[in-house]
Coordinates of C-alpha atoms in Angstrom, one line a residue:
X1 CA -25.8 -19.6 13.3
X2 CA -27.8 -18.0 16.3
X3 CA -31.2 -18.4 17.0
X4 CA -33.0 -15.0 15.2
X5 CA -31.0 -15.7 11.9
X6 CA -31.6 -19.6 12.2
X7 CA -35.5 -18.7 12.5
X8 CA -35.1 -16.3 9.7
X9 CA -33.7 -19.0 7.5
X10 CA -36.4 -21.4 8.3
X11 CA -39.5 -19.0 7.6
X12 CA -37.7 -18.0 4.2
X13 CA -37.3 -21.5 3.0
X14 CA -40.7 -22.4 4.0
X15 CA -42.1 -19.5 1.9
X16 CA -39.8 -20.1 -1.0
X17 CA -40.5 -23.9 -0.9
X18 CA -44.5 -23.8 -0.5
X19 CA -45.3 -20.3 -1.6
X20 CA -42.8 -19.9 -4.5
X21 CA -42.7 -23.5 -5.3
X22 CA -39.1 -23.6 -5.8
X23 CA -37.1 -27.1 -5.5
X24 CA -34.7 -27.6 -2.5
X25 CA -32.1 -27.3 -5.2
X26 CA -33.2 -23.1 -6.1
X27 CA -33.7 -22.5 -2.7
X28 CA -30.3 -23.9 -1.9
X29 CA -28.3 -22.0 -4.4
X30 CA -30.3 -18.7 -3.7
X31 CA -29.5 -18.8 0.1
X32 CA -26.0 -20.2 -0.4
X33 CA -26.7 -23.2 1.4
X34 CA -26.8 -26.9 1.1
X35 CA -29.7 -29.1 -0.1
X36 CA -29.5 -31.1 3.2
X37 CA -29.8 -27.8 5.3
X38 CA -32.7 -26.8 3.1
X39 CA -34.5 -30.4 3.9
X40 CA -33.5 -29.9 7.5
X41 CA -35.0 -26.4 7.8
X42 CA -38.4 -27.4 6.2
X43 CA -38.6 -30.5 8.0
X44 CA -38.3 -28.4 11.7
X45 CA -40.8 -26.0 9.9
X46 CA -43.2 -28.9 9.9
X47 CA -42.1 -30.0 13.1
X48 CA -42.5 -26.5 14.9
X49 CA -45.6 -25.9 13.2
X50 CA -44.7 -23.3 11.5
X51 CA -46.1 -24.9 8.2
X52 CA -49.0 -26.7 8.3
X53 CA -50.4 -28.6 5.5
X54 CA -54.3 -29.3 5.3
X55 CA -55.7 -31.7 2.6
X56 CA -59.1 -30.5 1.9
X57 CA -60.7 -33.9 0.7
X58 CA -60.5 -37.2 3.2
X59 CA -57.9 -39.8 2.2
X60 CA -59.2 -42.3 -0.1
X61 CA -60.6 -45.0 1.5
X62 CA -58.8 -47.7 0.1
X63 CA -55.2 -46.2 1.1
X64 CA -56.5 -45.2 4.5
X65 CA -57.5 -49.0 5.2
X66 CA -54.0 -49.9 3.7
X67 CA -52.5 -47.6 6.4
X68 CA -54.5 -49.3 9.2
X69 CA -54.0 -52.5 8.2
X70 CA -50.1 -52.2 8.0
X71 CA -50.1 -50.3 11.6
X72 CA -52.4 -53.0 13.4
X73 CA -50.5 -55.6 12.3
X74 CA -47.2 -54.7 11.5
X75 CA -46.9 -55.3 7.7
X76 CA -44.3 -54.3 5.4
X77 CA -46.9 -53.2 2.7
X78 CA -50.6 -53.5 2.1
X79 CA -52.5 -52.6 -0.9
X80 CA -56.0 -52.4 -1.2
X81 CA -58.3 -51.9 -4.0
X82 CA -61.6 -50.8 -4.4
X83 CA -64.2 -53.6 -4.2
X84 CA -66.2 -54.0 -7.7
X85 CA -69.5 -55.1 -8.6
X86 CA -68.6 -59.4 -9.0
X87 CA -66.2 -60.7 -6.9
X88 CA -64.6 -61.9 -10.3
X89 CA -63.9 -58.3 -11.1
X90 CA -62.6 -57.5 -7.9
X91 CA -60.1 -60.3 -8.1
X92 CA -58.6 -59.3 -11.3
X93 CA -58.0 -55.8 -9.9
X94 CA -56.1 -57.6 -7.1
X95 CA -54.2 -59.9 -9.5
X96 CA -53.1 -56.6 -11.1
X97 CA -51.9 -55.2 -8.0
X98 CA -49.9 -58.1 -7.1
X99 CA -48.4 -58.1 -10.6
X100 CA -47.3 -54.5 -10.0
X101 CA -46.1 -55.3 -6.7
X102 CA -44.2 -58.1 -7.6
X103 CA -42.4 -56.2 -10.2
X104 CA -41.7 -53.2 -7.6
X105 CA -40.3 -55.6 -4.7
X106 CA -38.2 -58.3 -7.1
X107 CA -34.8 -58.5 -6.9
X108 CA -32.0 -59.9 -9.2
X109 CA -30.7 -63.0 -8.0
X110 CA -33.6 -63.7 -5.8
X111 CA -36.0 -67.1 -5.6
X112 CA -39.8 -66.6 -6.2
X113 CA -41.8 -69.0 -4.7
X114 CA -45.2 -69.6 -6.1
X115 CA -48.2 -71.1 -4.6
X116 CA -51.4 -71.7 -6.9
X117 CA -54.7 -70.2 -6.0
X118 CA -57.8 -68.9 -7.7
X119 CA -56.3 -65.4 -6.8
X120 CA -52.7 -66.0 -7.5
X121 CA -53.9 -66.9 -10.9
X122 CA -54.5 -63.5 -11.7
X123 CA -51.5 -62.4 -11.6
X124 CA -49.7 -63.9 -14.3
X125 CA -51.8 -62.5 -17.2
X126 CA -51.0 -58.8 -15.8
X127 CA -47.5 -59.2 -15.5
X128 CA -46.2 -56.6 -18.3
X129 CA -43.8 -54.1 -19.1
X130 CA -40.7 -55.5 -18.5
X131 CA -38.0 -54.3 -21.0
X132 CA -35.4 -57.2 -19.9
X133 CA -35.5 -60.4 -18.1
X134 CA -35.3 -60.4 -14.3
X135 CA -32.3 -62.6 -13.2
X136 CA -34.2 -64.8 -10.8
X137 CA -35.5 -68.6 -10.4
X138 CA -39.4 -69.0 -10.0
X139 CA -40.0 -72.3 -7.6
X140 CA -43.3 -74.1 -7.2
X141 CA -44.0 -74.3 -3.5
X142 CA -46.5 -77.2 -3.5
X143 CA -47.3 -79.9 -5.7
X144 CA -48.8 -79.3 -9.0
X145 CA -49.5 -82.9 -10.7
X146 CA -51.8 -80.9 -13.3
X147 CA -48.8 -79.1 -14.6
X148 CA -49.9 -76.4 -17.1
X149 CA -53.7 -77.9 -17.0
X150 CA -54.1 -76.6 -13.7
X151 CA -56.4 -73.7 -14.0
X152 CA -54.7 -72.3 -10.6
X153 CA -51.1 -72.7 -11.4
X154 CA -49.3 -69.5 -12.5
X155 CA -45.8 -70.4 -12.1
X156 CA -44.7 -71.0 -15.6
X157 CA -46.7 -67.8 -16.8
X158 CA -44.9 -65.9 -14.4
X159 CA -41.5 -67.5 -15.1
X160 CA -42.0 -66.9 -18.8
X161 CA -42.9 -62.8 -18.5
X162 CA -39.7 -62.7 -16.3
X163 CA -37.8 -64.6 -18.7
X164 CA -36.9 -66.6 -15.7
X165 CA -36.4 -70.6 -15.4
X166 CA -38.8 -72.5 -13.2
X167 CA -38.4 -75.3 -11.0
X168 CA -41.6 -77.6 -11.0
X169 CA -42.8 -80.0 -8.1
X170 CA -44.3 -82.3 -10.4
X171 CA -46.1 -84.4 -8.0
X172 CA -49.6 -84.4 -6.6
X173 CA -50.5 -81.8 -3.8
X174 CA -52.0 -84.7 -1.9
X175 CA -51.3 -88.6 -1.9
X176 CA -53.1 -91.3 -0.2
X177 CA -50.3 -92.2 2.5
X178 CA -47.6 -91.0 4.4
X179 CA -45.2 -93.6 2.9
X180 CA -46.0 -92.4 -0.7
X181 CA -45.4 -89.2 0.1
X182 CA -41.8 -89.8 1.5
X183 CA -41.1 -92.1 -1.5
X184 CA -42.1 -89.3 -3.8
X185 CA -39.7 -86.5 -1.7
X186 CA -36.8 -88.9 -2.2
X187 CA -36.7 -88.7 -5.9
X188 CA -33.8 -86.5 -7.1
X189 CA -35.7 -84.0 -9.0
X190 CA -38.3 -83.7 -6.6
X191 CA -35.9 -83.5 -3.3
X192 CA -34.0 -81.1 -5.3
X193 CA -36.9 -78.5 -6.1
X194 CA -38.0 -78.9 -2.6
X195 CA -34.5 -78.0 -1.2
X196 CA -34.7 -74.8 -3.4
X197 CA -38.1 -73.7 -2.6
X198 CA -37.2 -73.7 1.0
X199 CA -34.3 -71.2 -0.1
X200 CA -37.1 -68.6 -1.4
X201 CA -36.4 -65.3 -0.9
X202 CA -40.1 -64.0 -1.9
X203 CA -43.4 -66.0 -2.1
X204 CA -46.4 -65.3 -3.5
X205 CA -49.7 -67.5 -2.3
X206 CA -53.1 -67.4 -1.6
X207 CA -55.0 -67.8 1.5
X208 CA -57.4 -70.8 1.3
X209 CA -60.6 -71.0 3.2
X210 CA -62.6 -74.2 4.7
X211 CA -65.9 -73.9 3.2
X212 CA -67.3 -76.6 0.8
X213 CA -66.5 -74.6 -2.6
X214 CA -62.7 -74.2 -1.9
X215 CA -60.2 -74.3 -4.1
X216 CA -59.0 -78.0 -3.2
X217 CA -62.4 -79.3 -3.2
X218 CA -63.1 -77.7 -6.9
X219 CA -59.9 -79.5 -7.8
X220 CA -61.1 -82.9 -6.9
X221 CA -57.9 -83.2 -4.4
X222 CA -60.2 -83.4 -1.2
X223 CA -64.0 -83.7 -0.6
X224 CA -66.6 -81.8 1.3
X225 CA -66.7 -84.0 4.0
X226 CA -62.6 -83.7 4.7
X227 CA -63.1 -79.8 4.5
X228 CA -65.9 -79.7 7.2
X229 CA -63.7 -82.3 9.4
X230 CA -61.1 -80.0 9.4
X231 CA -63.0 -77.0 10.0
X232 CA -64.2 -78.7 13.0
X233 CA -60.9 -78.8 14.3
X234 CA -61.0 -75.2 14.3
X235 CA -59.0 -74.4 11.3
X236 CA -60.3 -71.1 9.7
X237 CA -57.9 -71.1 6.5
X238 CA -54.8 -72.6 4.8
X239 CA -51.6 -71.6 3.1
X240 CA -50.0 -73.8 1.0
X241 CA -52.2 -76.7 2.8
X242 CA -51.1 -76.0 5.9
X243 CA -54.2 -75.0 8.4
X244 CA -54.2 -72.9 11.2
X245 CA -56.7 -71.1 13.2
X246 CA -58.3 -67.5 14.0
X247 CA -55.1 -66.6 16.1
X248 CA -52.7 -67.9 13.2
X249 CA -51.7 -71.2 15.2
X250 CA -51.1 -74.1 12.8
X251 CA -53.3 -77.1 12.9
X252 CA -51.8 -80.4 12.4
X253 CA -54.9 -82.0 10.2
X254 CA -54.9 -85.6 10.0
X255 CA -53.8 -85.1 6.0
X256 CA -50.7 -83.2 7.4
X257 CA -48.4 -86.0 6.3
X258 CA -50.3 -86.7 2.7
X259 CA -49.5 -82.9 1.4
X260 CA -46.7 -82.3 -0.4
X261 CA -46.2 -78.7 0.3
X262 CA -43.7 -77.0 2.2
X263 CA -44.3 -77.2 6.2
X264 CA -45.8 -74.6 8.2
X265 CA -42.3 -73.9 9.7
X266 CA -40.8 -73.6 6.2
X267 CA -43.4 -71.2 5.4
X268 CA -42.8 -68.8 8.2
X269 CA -38.9 -68.8 7.7
X270 CA -39.7 -67.3 4.2
X271 CA -38.0 -63.8 4.3
X272 CA -41.1 -61.9 2.5
X273 CA -44.5 -63.5 1.6
X274 CA -47.0 -61.6 -0.3
X275 CA -50.9 -63.0 0.5
X276 CA -53.4 -62.3 -2.0
X277 CA -56.9 -62.8 -1.2
X278 CA -60.7 -61.5 -1.3
X279 CA -64.2 -62.3 -0.9
X280 CA -66.8 -62.5 1.8
X281 CA -65.5 -66.0 3.5
X282 CA -61.9 -64.3 3.5
X283 CA -62.2 -61.8 6.4
X284 CA -61.5 -64.5 9.0
X285 CA -58.7 -66.5 7.2
X286 CA -56.8 -63.2 6.7
X287 CA -57.1 -62.1 10.3
X288 CA -55.8 -65.9 11.2
X289 CA -52.8 -65.4 8.8
X290 CA -52.0 -61.9 9.7
X291 CA -52.1 -63.0 13.6
X292 CA -50.0 -65.7 12.8
X293 CA -47.4 -63.5 10.9
X294 CA -47.8 -65.7 7.7
X295 CA -47.5 -62.8 5.4
X296 CA -45.6 -59.7 5.3
X297 CA -47.5 -58.0 2.7
X298 CA -51.5 -58.3 2.1
X299 CA -53.3 -57.2 -0.9
X300 CA -57.3 -57.3 -0.6
X301 CA -60.2 -55.4 -1.6
X302 CA -61.8 -52.3 0.2
X303 CA -64.9 -54.7 1.9
X304 CA -62.8 -57.3 2.9
X305 CA -60.1 -55.4 4.8
X306 CA -63.2 -53.6 6.4
X307 CA -64.2 -57.0 7.6
X308 CA -61.2 -58.0 8.8
X309 CA -60.4 -54.8 10.7
X310 CA -63.8 -54.8 12.1
X311 CA -63.1 -58.7 13.4
X312 CA -60.0 -57.6 14.9
X313 CA -61.5 -55.0 16.9
X314 CA -59.8 -52.3 14.7
X315 CA -63.2 -51.0 13.2

């Protein structure tokens, strides 16, 4: 096709698509060309400025923030919900977004690892709409001595909705000595569950802060003094009880060998980790995690996202 005929075809395709509202297939039939050719002509028309699309209203703030987070930190996905009137309402919306996202990205045959946290606990009740079970396995990534009674545990709930088996870690998240930890990890059932947890394809985790009211203090696993001491080492947050600083560097704390959880290196080896976090104490927590490549996807709210971008100099 010569240059003039090619340009005429491009103009014709553009008018038929944007003004007449015809589909690619309908245009292809009318002009007797392939759908691929129609697509290429439309792409070229946009690229060369023959077609200019103008949206008359600004991009919704949550979508703009998600795009900026993705670009700034190289995320696979960023989902941002609107900040609600209370943190509790915001966390409910984050839980709903997390539930939808898990159903979008989970695949048959995968291992889904779950860590318990205040925010992750909002996901389970909002997992709905499955017409058939997902052929996967749910693994706990951290000790869960309290089992079903743990108010922040969600593994059983998620497994039930997915129709999937769950491999638990029925041991405390924190023990009194490294020797106790080693003894528990030698138990065949615990050793097997831990080995499988390291093989997870997808993980759903929360990001904890180092404030006196953090989840580990609320559950009685740690004292306020211990959290203050950890913060004094430069820690800004934790993922699965492994602490890191604002640059995302791992900080081995005195209790490092007392936690029954995946190690820092284990966490970084997970192919796809989804982190959920929001609230006034979580901006530095999230920023450290993003800089350390702890997670591949982030689900948060508009106010927290704005704080993170501002701290990162992306405001």
